[in-house]
XYZ file of C-alpha atoms in Angstrom:
205
model
C 15.090 0.034 -15.009
C 16.201 3.600 -15.811
C 13.541 6.243 -16.083
C 13.722 9.592 -17.789
C 11.149 11.032 -15.387
C 10.572 10.768 -11.643
C 6.816 11.089 -12.302
C 6.997 8.176 -14.734
C 9.006 6.101 -12.247
C 6.540 6.762 -9.437
C 3.569 5.773 -11.565
C 5.276 2.560 -12.710
C 6.153 1.659 -9.163
C 2.533 2.120 -8.087
C 1.184 -0.057 -10.933
C 3.796 -2.755 -10.248
C 2.359 -3.166 -6.724
C -0.765 -4.736 -8.284
C -0.833 -8.588 -8.260
C 0.604 -10.120 -11.375
C 1.993 -6.829 -12.704
C 5.736 -6.609 -13.180
C 7.656 -3.434 -13.977
C 7.631 -4.010 -17.756
C 3.831 -4.476 -17.813
C 3.442 -1.505 -15.441
C 5.535 0.647 -17.798
C 3.411 -0.406 -20.746
C 0.186 0.484 -18.874
C 1.540 3.874 -17.756
C 2.721 4.746 -21.278
C -0.717 3.738 -22.604
C -2.374 6.150 -20.194
C 0.009 8.923 -21.239
C -1.222 8.486 -24.816
C -4.862 8.873 -23.859
C -6.777 12.090 -23.570
C -6.525 13.857 -20.163
C -10.284 13.394 -19.650
C -9.962 9.637 -20.073
C -7.088 9.407 -17.619
C -8.983 11.576 -15.130
C -12.093 9.335 -15.478
C -9.909 6.267 -14.899
C -8.281 7.715 -11.792
C -11.553 9.070 -10.378
C -13.255 5.674 -10.758
C -10.541 4.037 -8.609
C -10.742 6.783 -5.981
C -14.534 6.636 -5.933
C -14.435 2.858 -5.647
C -12.153 2.973 -2.624
C -14.093 5.767 -0.913
C -17.671 4.643 -1.532
C -17.653 0.839 -1.796
C -19.558 -0.974 0.924
C -19.894 -4.534 2.185
C -23.341 -6.057 2.482
C -24.407 -6.148 6.103
C -25.942 -9.588 5.581
C -23.579 -11.597 3.326
C -20.418 -9.353 3.355
C -20.268 -9.237 -0.464
C -19.004 -6.057 -2.070
C -21.938 -3.721 -2.741
C -22.979 -0.215 -3.596
C -25.520 -0.287 -0.742
C -25.786 -1.548 2.821
C -27.629 -4.597 1.527
C -26.484 -6.054 -1.802
C -28.737 -6.669 -4.784
C -28.685 -10.448 -4.241
C -29.732 -10.290 -0.580
C -32.428 -7.726 -1.332
C -33.856 -9.539 -4.342
C -37.301 -11.130 -3.921
C -36.410 -13.684 -6.621
C -33.620 -15.374 -4.631
C -34.123 -18.419 -2.358
C -33.177 -16.940 0.961
C -33.315 -20.360 2.674
C -30.267 -21.602 0.771
C -26.908 -20.084 1.599
C -23.832 -20.641 -0.542
C -20.638 -20.036 1.439
C -17.664 -18.745 -0.579
C -14.205 -17.385 0.120
C -14.563 -13.925 -1.516
C -16.364 -11.757 -4.029
C -14.566 -13.360 -6.994
C -16.202 -16.655 -6.132
C -19.668 -15.022 -5.918
C -19.098 -13.749 -9.469
C -17.905 -17.171 -10.639
C -20.970 -18.940 -9.237
C -23.325 -16.265 -10.577
C -21.830 -16.632 -14.082
C -22.913 -20.274 -14.161
C -26.592 -19.277 -14.044
C -27.265 -22.464 -12.052
C -27.661 -21.039 -8.536
C -30.589 -19.002 -7.243
C -30.012 -18.837 -3.486
C -28.031 -16.255 -1.522
C -24.391 -16.085 -0.430
C -22.157 -15.689 2.606
C -18.642 -14.345 1.891
C -16.085 -15.478 4.464
C -13.424 -12.950 3.489
C -10.718 -15.601 3.243
C -9.819 -19.104 4.354
C -8.414 -20.547 7.584
C -4.654 -20.669 7.137
C -2.562 -21.148 10.290
C 0.643 -20.772 8.229
C -0.492 -17.244 7.323
C -1.784 -16.461 10.802
C -5.434 -16.492 9.673
C -7.778 -18.156 12.153
C -11.557 -18.536 12.365
C -11.939 -15.261 14.274
C -10.374 -13.399 11.304
C -13.200 -14.516 8.994
C -16.981 -13.860 8.880
C -17.817 -17.208 10.424
C -19.715 -16.024 13.480
C -22.137 -14.073 11.323
C -22.734 -17.169 9.243
C -23.547 -19.162 12.385
C -25.872 -16.380 13.463
C -27.680 -16.444 10.076
C -28.186 -20.168 10.325
C -29.310 -20.056 13.967
C -31.935 -17.348 13.317
C -33.083 -18.971 10.072
C -35.045 -20.094 8.301
C -32.241 -21.951 6.443
C -32.872 -25.159 4.515
C -29.343 -25.813 3.282
C -25.782 -24.487 3.481
C -23.575 -25.104 0.463
C -19.815 -24.922 1.119
C -18.583 -23.748 -2.265
C -14.927 -23.392 -1.314
C -11.875 -24.147 -3.418
C -10.554 -27.694 -2.862
C -7.193 -26.627 -1.461
C -5.643 -27.546 1.842
C -6.824 -24.282 3.331
C -10.225 -24.762 1.760
C -10.676 -28.224 3.169
C -9.559 -27.023 6.619
C -12.136 -24.235 6.419
C -14.914 -26.619 5.249
C -14.235 -29.018 8.111
C -14.319 -26.194 10.673
C -17.601 -24.815 9.268
C -19.131 -28.260 9.335
C -18.304 -28.638 13.019
C -19.819 -25.241 13.772
C -22.990 -25.851 11.775
C -23.827 -29.529 12.172
C -25.722 -28.969 15.466
C -28.416 -27.058 13.533
C -29.548 -30.260 11.789
C -29.757 -28.817 8.313
C -28.208 -30.252 5.118
C -24.584 -29.150 4.764
C -23.347 -29.840 1.246
C -20.179 -29.288 -0.793
C -19.820 -28.783 -4.499
C -18.944 -31.966 -6.407
C -15.279 -32.459 -7.047
C -15.377 -31.759 -10.747
C -12.771 -29.153 -9.863
C -9.276 -30.554 -9.479
C -7.673 -30.551 -6.049
C -5.741 -27.381 -5.549
C -7.900 -25.557 -8.131
C -9.377 -22.158 -7.451
C -13.112 -21.655 -7.918
C -12.658 -18.391 -9.795
C -10.589 -20.116 -12.510
C -12.994 -23.031 -13.095
C -14.940 -22.866 -16.331
C -18.604 -22.054 -15.983
C -19.917 -25.415 -17.170
C -17.727 -27.391 -14.737
C -18.553 -25.124 -11.825
C -22.260 -25.125 -12.706
C -22.360 -28.932 -12.769
C -20.449 -29.041 -9.504
C -23.125 -26.942 -7.837
C -26.004 -28.921 -9.299
C -24.468 -32.245 -8.300
C -23.431 -31.075 -4.804
C -23.186 -33.797 -2.179
C -23.729 -34.007 1.572
C -20.482 -33.153 3.367
C -20.906 -36.123 5.733
C -20.356 -38.500 2.740
C -16.909 -37.105 2.162
C -15.669 -37.402 5.736
C -17.049 -40.902 6.206
C -15.029 -42.318 3.341
């Protein structure tokens, strides 16, 4: 792609580094910004810079937050004894959008994937074990996408947590194998949470 401006080329190259954004889409976005008022573009740029500089991760659940403890963990209306374990913040948002869950979360920060060099020590698993061990916890829900990496992670978590003698459940498989939680529709995901099943049932079959 030939550019009439080095500044334009640099901006397009930066936008095209974003996931799912090719050079043509990046060019369209950059040209859109060029047609906006300077104040709007400055506000857009400043919001990204401020996000990167000031964003925090909750010291309890590791979810993205504006404060040291996120709004969900600090809320008196949430059931602190029920922990829903998810891969990342996108899954927290997906579960919250169902309106069917009122416990708290634990964000792993990824999934176990030996092919990608990601092992248990690279995830927030030890802090989950610590939360369960110090309690009180009545149930751990493993709301993790039913992919190969997801199932590997679920099995590992089950082995780490089963000694605490608390219910360990997984969301019902209304979501197709290989599907990502964040792309499931709210009704299907909500029903999967409500009809969650003990993990032991799935490994005994």
